[in-house]
Short mmCIF file of C-alpha atoms in Angstrom, two decimals:
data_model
loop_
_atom_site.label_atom_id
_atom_site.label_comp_id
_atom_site.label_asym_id
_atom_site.label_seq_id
_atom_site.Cartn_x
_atom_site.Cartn_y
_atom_site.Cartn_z
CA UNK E 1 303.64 109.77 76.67
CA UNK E 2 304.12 108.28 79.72
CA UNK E 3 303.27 111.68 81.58
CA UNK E 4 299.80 111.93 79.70
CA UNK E 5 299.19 108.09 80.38
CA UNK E 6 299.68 108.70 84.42
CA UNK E 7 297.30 111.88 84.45
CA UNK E 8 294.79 110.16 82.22
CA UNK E 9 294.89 107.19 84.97
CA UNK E 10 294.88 109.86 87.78
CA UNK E 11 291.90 112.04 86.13
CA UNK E 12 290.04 108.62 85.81
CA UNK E 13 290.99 107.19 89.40
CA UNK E 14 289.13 110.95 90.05
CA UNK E 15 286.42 110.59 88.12
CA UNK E 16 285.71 107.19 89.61
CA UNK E 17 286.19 108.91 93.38
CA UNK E 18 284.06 111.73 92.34
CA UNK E 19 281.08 109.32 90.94
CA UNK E 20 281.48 107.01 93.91
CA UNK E 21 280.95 110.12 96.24
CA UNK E 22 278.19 111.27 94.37
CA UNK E 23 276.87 107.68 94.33
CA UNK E 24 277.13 108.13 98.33
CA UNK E 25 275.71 111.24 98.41
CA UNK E 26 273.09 110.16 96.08
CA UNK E 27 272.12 107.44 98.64
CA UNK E 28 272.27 109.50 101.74
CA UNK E 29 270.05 112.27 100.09
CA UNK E 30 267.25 109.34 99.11
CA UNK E 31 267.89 107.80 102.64
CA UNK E 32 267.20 111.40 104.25
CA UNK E 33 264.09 111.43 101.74
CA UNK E 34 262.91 108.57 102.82
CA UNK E 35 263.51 109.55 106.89
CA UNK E 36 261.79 112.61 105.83
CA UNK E 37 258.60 110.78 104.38
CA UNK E 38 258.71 108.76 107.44
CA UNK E 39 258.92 111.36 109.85
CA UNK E 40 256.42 113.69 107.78
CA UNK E 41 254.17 110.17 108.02
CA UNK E 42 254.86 109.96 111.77
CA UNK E 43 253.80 113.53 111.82
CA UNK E 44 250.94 113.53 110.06
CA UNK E 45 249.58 110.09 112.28
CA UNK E 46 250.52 111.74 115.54
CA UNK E 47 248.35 114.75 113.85
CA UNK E 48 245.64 112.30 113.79
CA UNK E 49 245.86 111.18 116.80
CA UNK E 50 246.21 114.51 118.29
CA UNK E 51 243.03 115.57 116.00
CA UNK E 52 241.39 112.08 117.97
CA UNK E 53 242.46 112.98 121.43
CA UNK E 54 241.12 116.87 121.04
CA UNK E 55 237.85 115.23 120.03
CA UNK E 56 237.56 112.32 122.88
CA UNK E 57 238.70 115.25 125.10
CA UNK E 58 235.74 117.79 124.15
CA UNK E 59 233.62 114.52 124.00
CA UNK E 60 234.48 114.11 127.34
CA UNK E 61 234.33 117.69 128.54
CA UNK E 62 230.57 117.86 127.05
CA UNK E 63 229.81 114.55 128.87
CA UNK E 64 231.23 116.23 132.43
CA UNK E 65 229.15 119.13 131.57
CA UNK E 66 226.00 117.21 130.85
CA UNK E 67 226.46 115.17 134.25
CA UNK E 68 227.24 118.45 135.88
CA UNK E 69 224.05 119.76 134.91
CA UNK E 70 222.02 116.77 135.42
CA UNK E 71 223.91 116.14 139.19
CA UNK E 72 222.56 120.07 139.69
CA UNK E 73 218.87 119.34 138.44
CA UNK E 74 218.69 116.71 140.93
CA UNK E 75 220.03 119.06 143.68
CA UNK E 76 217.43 121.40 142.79
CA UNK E 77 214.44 118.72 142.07
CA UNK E 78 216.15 117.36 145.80
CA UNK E 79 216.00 121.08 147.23
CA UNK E 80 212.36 121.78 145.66
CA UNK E 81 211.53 118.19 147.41
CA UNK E 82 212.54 119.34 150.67
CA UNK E 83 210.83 122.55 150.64
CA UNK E 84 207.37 121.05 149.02
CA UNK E 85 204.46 121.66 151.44
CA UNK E 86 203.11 118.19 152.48
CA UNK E 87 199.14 117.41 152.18
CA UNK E 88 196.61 118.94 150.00
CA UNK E 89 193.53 121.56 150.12
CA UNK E 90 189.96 119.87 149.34
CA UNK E 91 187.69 121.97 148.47
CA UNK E 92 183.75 120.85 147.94
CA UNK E 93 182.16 123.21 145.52
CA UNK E 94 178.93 123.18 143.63
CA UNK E 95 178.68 124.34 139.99
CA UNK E 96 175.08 124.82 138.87
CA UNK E 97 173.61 121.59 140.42
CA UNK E 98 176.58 119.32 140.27
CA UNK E 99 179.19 119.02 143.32
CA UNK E 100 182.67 118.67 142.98
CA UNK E 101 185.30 118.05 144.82
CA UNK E 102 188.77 120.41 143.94
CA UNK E 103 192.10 119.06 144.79
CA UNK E 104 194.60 122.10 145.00
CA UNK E 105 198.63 121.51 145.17
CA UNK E 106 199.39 124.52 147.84
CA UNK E 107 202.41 124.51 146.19
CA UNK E 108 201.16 125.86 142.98
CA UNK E 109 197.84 126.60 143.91
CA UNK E 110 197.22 124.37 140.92
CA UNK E 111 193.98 121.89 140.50
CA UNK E 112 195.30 118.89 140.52
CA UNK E 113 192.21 117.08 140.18
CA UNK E 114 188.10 117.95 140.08
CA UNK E 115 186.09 115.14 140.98
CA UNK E 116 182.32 115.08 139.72
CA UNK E 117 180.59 113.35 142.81
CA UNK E 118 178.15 112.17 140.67
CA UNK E 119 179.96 109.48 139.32
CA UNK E 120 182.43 108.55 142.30
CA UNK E 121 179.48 108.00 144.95
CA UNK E 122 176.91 105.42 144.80
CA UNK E 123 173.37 106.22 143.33
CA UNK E 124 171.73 106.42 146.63
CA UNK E 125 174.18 108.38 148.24
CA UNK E 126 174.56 110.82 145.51
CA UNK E 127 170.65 111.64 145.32
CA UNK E 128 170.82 112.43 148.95
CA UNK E 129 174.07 114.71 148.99
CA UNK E 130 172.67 116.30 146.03
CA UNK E 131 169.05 116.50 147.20
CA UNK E 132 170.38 118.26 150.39
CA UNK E 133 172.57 120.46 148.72
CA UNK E 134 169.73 122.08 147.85
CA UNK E 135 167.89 121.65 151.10
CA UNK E 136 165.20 119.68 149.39
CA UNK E 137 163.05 117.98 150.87
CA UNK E 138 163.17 120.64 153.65
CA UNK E 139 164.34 120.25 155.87
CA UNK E 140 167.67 119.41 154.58
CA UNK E 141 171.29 120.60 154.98
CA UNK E 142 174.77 119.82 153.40
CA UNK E 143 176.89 121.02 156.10
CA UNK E 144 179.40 123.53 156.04
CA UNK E 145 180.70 122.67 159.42
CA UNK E 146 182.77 119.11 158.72
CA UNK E 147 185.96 119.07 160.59
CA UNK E 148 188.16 121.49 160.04
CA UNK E 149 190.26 121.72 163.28
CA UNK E 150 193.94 119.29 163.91
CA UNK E 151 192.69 117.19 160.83
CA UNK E 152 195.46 114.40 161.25
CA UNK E 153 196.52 112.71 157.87
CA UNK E 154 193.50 110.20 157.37
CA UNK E 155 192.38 108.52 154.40
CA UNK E 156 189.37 110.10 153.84
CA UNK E 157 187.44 113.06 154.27
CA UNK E 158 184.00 113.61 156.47
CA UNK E 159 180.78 114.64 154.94
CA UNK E 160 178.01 115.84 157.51
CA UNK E 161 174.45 115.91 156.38
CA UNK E 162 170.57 115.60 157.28
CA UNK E 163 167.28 115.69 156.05
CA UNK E 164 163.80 114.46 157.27
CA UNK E 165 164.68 111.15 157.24
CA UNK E 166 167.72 111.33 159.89
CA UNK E 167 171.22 112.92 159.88
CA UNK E 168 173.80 111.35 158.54
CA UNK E 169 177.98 111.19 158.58
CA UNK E 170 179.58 110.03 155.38
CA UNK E 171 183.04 108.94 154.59
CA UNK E 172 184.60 109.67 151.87
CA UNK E 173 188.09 107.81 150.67
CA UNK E 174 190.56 110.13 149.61
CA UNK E 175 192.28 108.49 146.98
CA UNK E 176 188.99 107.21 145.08
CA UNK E 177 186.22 109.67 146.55
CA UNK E 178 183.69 106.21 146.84
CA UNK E 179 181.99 106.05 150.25
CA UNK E 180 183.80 103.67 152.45
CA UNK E 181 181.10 104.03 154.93
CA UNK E 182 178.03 105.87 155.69
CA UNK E 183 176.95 106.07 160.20
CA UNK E 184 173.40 107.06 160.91
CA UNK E 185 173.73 109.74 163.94
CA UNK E 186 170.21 110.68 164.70
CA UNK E 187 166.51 109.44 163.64
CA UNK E 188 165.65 113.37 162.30
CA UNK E 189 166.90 115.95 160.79
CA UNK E 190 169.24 118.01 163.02
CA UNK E 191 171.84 120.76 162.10
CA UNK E 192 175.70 119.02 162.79
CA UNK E 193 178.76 120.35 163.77
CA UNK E 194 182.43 118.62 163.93
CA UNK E 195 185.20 118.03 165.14
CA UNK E 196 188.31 115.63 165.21
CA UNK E 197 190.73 114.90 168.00
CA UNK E 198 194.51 115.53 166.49
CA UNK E 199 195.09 111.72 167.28
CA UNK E 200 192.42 111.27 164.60
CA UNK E 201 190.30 108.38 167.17
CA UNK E 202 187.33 110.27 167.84
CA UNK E 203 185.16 111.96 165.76
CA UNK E 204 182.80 114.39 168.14
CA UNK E 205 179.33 116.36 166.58
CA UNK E 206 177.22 118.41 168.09
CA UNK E 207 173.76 118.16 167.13
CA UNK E 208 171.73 121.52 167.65
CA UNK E 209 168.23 120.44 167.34
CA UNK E 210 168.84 117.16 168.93
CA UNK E 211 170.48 119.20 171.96
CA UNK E 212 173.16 116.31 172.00
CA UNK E 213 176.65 115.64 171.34
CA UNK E 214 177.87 112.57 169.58
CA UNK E 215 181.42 110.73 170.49
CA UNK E 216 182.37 108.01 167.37
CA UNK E 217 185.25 106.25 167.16
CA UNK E 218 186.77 106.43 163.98
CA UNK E 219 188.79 103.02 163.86
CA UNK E 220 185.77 101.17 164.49
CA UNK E 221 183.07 103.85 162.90
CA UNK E 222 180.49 103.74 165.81
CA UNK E 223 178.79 106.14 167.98
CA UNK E 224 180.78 104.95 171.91
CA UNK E 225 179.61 108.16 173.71
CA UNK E 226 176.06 110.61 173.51
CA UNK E 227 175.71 113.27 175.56
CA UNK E 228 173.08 115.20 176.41
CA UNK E 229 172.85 118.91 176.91
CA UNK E 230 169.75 121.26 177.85
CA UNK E 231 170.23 123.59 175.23
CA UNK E 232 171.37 123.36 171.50
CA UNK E 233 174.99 122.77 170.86
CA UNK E 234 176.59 124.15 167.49
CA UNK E 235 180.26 123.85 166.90
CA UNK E 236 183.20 121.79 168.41
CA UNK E 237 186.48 122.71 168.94
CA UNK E 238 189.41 119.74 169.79
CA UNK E 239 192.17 120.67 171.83
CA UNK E 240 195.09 120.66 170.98
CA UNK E 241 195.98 117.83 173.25
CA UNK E 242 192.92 115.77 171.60
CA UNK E 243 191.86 115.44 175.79
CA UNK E 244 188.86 118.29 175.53
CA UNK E 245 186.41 119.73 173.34
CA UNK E 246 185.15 123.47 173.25
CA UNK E 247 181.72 123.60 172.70
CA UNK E 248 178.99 126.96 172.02
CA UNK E 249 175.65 126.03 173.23
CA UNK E 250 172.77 128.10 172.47
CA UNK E 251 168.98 128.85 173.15
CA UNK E 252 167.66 129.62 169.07
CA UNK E 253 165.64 132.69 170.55
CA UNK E 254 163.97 129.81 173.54
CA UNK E 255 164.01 132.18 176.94
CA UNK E 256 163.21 128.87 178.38
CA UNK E 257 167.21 127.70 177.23
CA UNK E 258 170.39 128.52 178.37
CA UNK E 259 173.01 129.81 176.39
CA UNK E 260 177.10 129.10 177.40
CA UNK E 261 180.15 127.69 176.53
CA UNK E 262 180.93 124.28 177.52
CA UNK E 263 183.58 122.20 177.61
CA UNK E 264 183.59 118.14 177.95
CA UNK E 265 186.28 115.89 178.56
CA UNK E 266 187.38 113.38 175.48
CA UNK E 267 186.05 110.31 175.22
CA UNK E 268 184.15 110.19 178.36
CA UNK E 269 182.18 113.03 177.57
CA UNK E 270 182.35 114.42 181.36
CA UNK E 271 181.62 117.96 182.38
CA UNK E 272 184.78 120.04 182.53
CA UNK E 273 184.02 123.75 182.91
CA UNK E 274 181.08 126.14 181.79
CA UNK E 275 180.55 129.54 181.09
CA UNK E 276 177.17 131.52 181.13
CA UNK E 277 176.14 134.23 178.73
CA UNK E 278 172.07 133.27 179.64
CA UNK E 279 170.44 131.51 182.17
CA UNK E 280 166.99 130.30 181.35
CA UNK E 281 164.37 132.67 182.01
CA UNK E 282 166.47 135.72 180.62
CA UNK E 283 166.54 136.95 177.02
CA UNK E 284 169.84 138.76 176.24
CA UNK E 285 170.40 136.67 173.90
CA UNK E 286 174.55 135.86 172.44
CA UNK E 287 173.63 132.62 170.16
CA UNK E 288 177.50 131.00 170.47
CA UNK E 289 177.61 129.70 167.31
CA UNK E 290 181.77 128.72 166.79
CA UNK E 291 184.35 127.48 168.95
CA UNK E 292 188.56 127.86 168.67
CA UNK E 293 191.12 126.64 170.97
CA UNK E 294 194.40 128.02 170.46
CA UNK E 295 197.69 125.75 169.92
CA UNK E 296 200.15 128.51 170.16
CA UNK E 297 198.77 129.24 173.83
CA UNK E 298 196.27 126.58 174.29
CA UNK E 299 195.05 127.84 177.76
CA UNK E 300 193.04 130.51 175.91
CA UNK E 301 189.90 130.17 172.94
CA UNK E 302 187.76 131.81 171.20
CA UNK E 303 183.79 131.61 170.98
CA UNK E 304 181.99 133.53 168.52
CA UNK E 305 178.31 134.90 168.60
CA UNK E 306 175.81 135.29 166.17
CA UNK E 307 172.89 137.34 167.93
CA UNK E 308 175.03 139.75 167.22
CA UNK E 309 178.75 140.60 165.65
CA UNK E 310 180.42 139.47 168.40
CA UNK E 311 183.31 137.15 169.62
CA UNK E 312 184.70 136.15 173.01
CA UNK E 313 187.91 135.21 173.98
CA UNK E 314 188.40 132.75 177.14
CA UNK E 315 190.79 131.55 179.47
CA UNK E 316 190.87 128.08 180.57
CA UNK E 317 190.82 126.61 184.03
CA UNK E 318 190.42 123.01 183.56
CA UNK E 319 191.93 121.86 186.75
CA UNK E 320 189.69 124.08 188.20
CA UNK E 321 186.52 123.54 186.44
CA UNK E 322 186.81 127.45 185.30
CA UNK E 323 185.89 129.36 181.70
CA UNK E 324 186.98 133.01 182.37
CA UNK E 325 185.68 135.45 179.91
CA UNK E 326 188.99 137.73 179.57
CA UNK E 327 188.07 140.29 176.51
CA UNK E 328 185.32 140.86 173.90
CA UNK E 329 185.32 141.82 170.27
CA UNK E 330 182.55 143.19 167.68
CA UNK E 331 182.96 143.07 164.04
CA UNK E 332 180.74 144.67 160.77
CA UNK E 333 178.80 141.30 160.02
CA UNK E 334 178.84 138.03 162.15
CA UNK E 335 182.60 136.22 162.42
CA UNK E 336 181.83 132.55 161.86
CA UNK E 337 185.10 131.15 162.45
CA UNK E 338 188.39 131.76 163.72
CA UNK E 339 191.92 129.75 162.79
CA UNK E 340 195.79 130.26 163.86
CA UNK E 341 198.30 130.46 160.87
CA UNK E 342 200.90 127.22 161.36
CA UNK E 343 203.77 129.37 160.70
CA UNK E 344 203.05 132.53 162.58
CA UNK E 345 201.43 134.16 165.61
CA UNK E 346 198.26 135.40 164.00
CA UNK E 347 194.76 134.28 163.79
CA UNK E 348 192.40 134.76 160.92
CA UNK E 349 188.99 135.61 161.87
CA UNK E 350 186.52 134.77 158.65
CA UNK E 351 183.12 137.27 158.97
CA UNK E 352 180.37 136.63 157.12
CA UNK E 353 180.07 140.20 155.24
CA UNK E 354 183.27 141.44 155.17
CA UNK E 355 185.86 138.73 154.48
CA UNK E 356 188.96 138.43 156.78
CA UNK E 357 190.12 139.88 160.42
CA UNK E 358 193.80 139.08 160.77
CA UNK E 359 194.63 139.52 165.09
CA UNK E 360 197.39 138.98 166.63
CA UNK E 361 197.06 135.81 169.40
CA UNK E 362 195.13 135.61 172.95
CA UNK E 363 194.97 137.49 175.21
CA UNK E 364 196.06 140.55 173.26
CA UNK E 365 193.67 139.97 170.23
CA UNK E 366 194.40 143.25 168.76
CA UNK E 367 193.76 143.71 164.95
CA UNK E 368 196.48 143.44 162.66
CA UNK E 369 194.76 143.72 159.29
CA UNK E 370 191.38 144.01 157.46
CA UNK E 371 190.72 142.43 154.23
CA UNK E 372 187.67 142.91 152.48
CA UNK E 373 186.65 140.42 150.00
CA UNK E 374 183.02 141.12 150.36
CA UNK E 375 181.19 141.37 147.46
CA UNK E 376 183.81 141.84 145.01
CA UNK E 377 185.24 138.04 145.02
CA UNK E 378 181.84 136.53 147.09
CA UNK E 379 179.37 137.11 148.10
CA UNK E 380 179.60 135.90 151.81
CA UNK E 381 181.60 133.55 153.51
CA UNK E 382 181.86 131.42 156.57
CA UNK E 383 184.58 129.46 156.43
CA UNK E 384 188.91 129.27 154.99
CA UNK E 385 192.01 127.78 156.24
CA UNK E 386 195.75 128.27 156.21
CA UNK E 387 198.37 125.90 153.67
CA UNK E 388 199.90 123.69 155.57
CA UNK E 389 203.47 126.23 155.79
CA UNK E 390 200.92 129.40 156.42
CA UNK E 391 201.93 131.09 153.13
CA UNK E 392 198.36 131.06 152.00
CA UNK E 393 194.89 131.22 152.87
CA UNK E 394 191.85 129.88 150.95
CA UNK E 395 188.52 131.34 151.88
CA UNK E 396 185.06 129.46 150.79
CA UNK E 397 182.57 131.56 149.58
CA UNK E 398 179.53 129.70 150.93
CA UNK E 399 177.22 132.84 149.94
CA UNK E 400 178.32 132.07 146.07
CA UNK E 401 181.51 133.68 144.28
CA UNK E 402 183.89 130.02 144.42
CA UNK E 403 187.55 129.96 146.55
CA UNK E 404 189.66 133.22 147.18
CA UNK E 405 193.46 132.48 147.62
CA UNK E 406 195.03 134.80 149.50
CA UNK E 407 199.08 135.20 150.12
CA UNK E 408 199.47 135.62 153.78
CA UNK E 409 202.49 137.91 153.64
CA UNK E 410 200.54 140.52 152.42
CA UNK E 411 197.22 139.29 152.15
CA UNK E 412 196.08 139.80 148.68
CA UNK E 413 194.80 137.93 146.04
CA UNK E 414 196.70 135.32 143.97
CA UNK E 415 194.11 133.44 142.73
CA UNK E 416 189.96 133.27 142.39
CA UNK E 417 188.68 130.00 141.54
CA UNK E 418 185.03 130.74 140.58
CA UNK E 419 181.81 128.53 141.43
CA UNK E 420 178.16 129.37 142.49
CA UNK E 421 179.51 128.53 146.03
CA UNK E 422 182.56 126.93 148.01
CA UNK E 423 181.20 124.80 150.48
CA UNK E 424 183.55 123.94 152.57
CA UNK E 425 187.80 124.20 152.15
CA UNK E 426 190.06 121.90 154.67
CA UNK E 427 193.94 121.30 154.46
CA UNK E 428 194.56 117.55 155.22
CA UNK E 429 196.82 117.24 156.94
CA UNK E 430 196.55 120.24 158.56
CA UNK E 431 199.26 122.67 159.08
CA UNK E 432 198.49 122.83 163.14
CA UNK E 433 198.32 119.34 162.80
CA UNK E 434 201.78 119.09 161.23
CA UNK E 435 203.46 121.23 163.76
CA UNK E 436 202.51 120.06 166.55
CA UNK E 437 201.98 116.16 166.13
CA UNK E 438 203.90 115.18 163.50
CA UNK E 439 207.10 116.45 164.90
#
């Protein structure tokens, strides 16, 4: 008995060891439960926070990517500014019986703007312009010849014009195209031709009929200086030190007048140097018509004749009073005006018939290329000039057709704006102008 009380006491004292481990166990297994909840929680928010970072992370790698692109568009906008070809082309064109004036970005060759005359100038001004475009009442002339030589960065352009009434000069603000002013040069009608010193303070026209040339100074607008000649002046030329002007003076078929280039000192209007082609009382006739003074080797320039297809190229003396004829030229159809590309040694010859002679400088003057634009863009020209970097050349076709770009590198055709006629075309600033004042 007492043997089965003592194992019943052991087996319980068991039992009770057994369910108090258990109990333990029991406990440590809920505690590890409940670390494992808490660690599958921790999990789970480090997860999400992990899941947060990745997303400010790509957030932020999109937002470096953005600025990167953005920092490289201005680069490029920064690059394209640097490269953009300062100043504009004006062109004056007529369409039917309206004029316009074309604004051209030479570095699209875009339009930028096309300004109807008719409601930028006043009334009176307008009916004149307009009246003389058409050479009514004759005679009359819009001119083709305003300055296209060195023209400096000024704030308006130059219209030249005359009827019977007087001849006329005509500024014309380039921001608004109003007339800021409007300088009576002569009483009657005579045909004018100018020029502008690269300085941009003297304005000097020649005045055929009126066998004069006419000095004004452009800050205060007023004639300072008239010269006169004994035979009928037609073009003038600047140098490119803004201290001379090249002048053609012919006879218009008088064997009473002399024919000969002249050149006159700036503003004095003093004598420098001429050269003959006719003496009065002989009739082999030349008819200068155009003047050019180089800027890559200013002692030479270039006079063109229109008796004939002919063009003469010179070699100052000016200290020593001396125009030596050096070499002469011919061409299919009369070359009314010659002009040096601002970013290379060449000089485009524009002829009346044909279109363009591209030469190499003075006093070589050999031919480099022939392009021939006459009549399948115009009809005829007289007159073009280089962008402001050389890469292109805009030809007015004066004889009808509109304004033929041209790229210079290989001289073709880009782009063929089309009018009844292209007046006149000047860069302004001009790319001569650029290089070798505005340094």
């Amino acid at each position: 008995m007492k043997a089965s009380m003592i194992l019943a006491v052991i087996l319980v004292v068991a039992l009770a060891a057994v369910a108090a481990l258990y109990s333990q166990e029991v406990q440590k297994a809920s505690s590890l439960e409940q670390q494992i909840k808490e660690l599958e929680q921790k999990v789970k928010s480090y997860e999400s926070r992990f899941s947060e970072l990745s997303n400010t992370i790509s957030t932020l790698q999109n937002e470096i990517k953005a600025r990167d692109q953005q920092i490289q568009q201005l680069q490029d906008q920064l690059a394209k500014a640097a490269q953009r070809i300062p100043g504009l082309i004006y062109a004056l064109i007529r369409e039917g019986r309206e004029p316009y004036v074309l604004v051209i970005d030479p570095n699209t060759n875009n339009i930028v703007a096309k300004i109807a005359l008719r409601f930028t100038f006043s009334p009176e001004l307008f009916k004149v312009v307009n009246a003389t475009l058409f050479r009514a009442p004759s005679p009359s002339r819009f001119e083709v010849w305003t300055p296209r030589y060195w023209v400096p960065d000024i704030p308006y352009l130059i219209f030249l014009f005359e009827h019977p009434n007087g001849s006329f000069v005509a500024f014309i603000d380039r921001a608004t195209f109003r007339d800021v002013a409007v300088i009576k040069t002569y009483e009657k009608y005579t045909r004018q031709y100018g020029g502008i010193t690269p300085d941009g303070r003297y304005l000097i026209i020649s005045q055929r009929q009126a066998q004069r040339v006419v000095f004004i100074d452009l800050e205060k607008r007023e004639i300072i200086k008239v010269v006169n000649v004994d035979a009928n002046p037609c073009d003038a030329a600047p140098s490119p030190d803004g201290k001379y002007v090249f002048i053609p003076v012919r006879s218009d078929q008088d064997p009473k007048k002399p024919e000969y280039g002249l050149v006159l000192e700036v503003p004095t209007g003093r004598e420098v140097a001429r050269y003959y082609f006719k003496k009065p009382g002989e009739e082999t006739y030349t008819e200068p018509s155009m003047t050019y003074w180089s800027y890559y080797k200013p002692e030479y320039g270039i006079l063109q004749g229109e008796a004939r297809p002919y063009e003469a190229v010179f070699k100052f003396d000016l200290a020593g009073g001396k125009i030596d004829l050096i070499k002469e030229v011919s061409y299919p159809s009369t070359p009314y005006m010659a002009i040096e590309n601002p970013a290379r040694e060449e000089v485009a010859v524009v002829v009346y018939e044909f279109g363009i002679y591209v030469r190499s400088l003075p006093p070589e003057y050999r031919v480099l290329k022939e392009v021939k634009l006459v009549p399948d863009y115009v009809k005829a020209t007289e007159q073009g000039t280089y962008s402001q970097d050389g890469r292109y050349f805009y030809l007015a076709g004066t004889g009808g057709g509109g304004l033929v770009i041209l790229d210079t590198s290989t001289w073709t055709v880009v782009k063929h704006i089309k009018a009844d006629a292209a007046v006149w075309v000047i860069a302004v600033p001009s790319g001569e102008w650029l290089k070798h004042w505005k340094k």
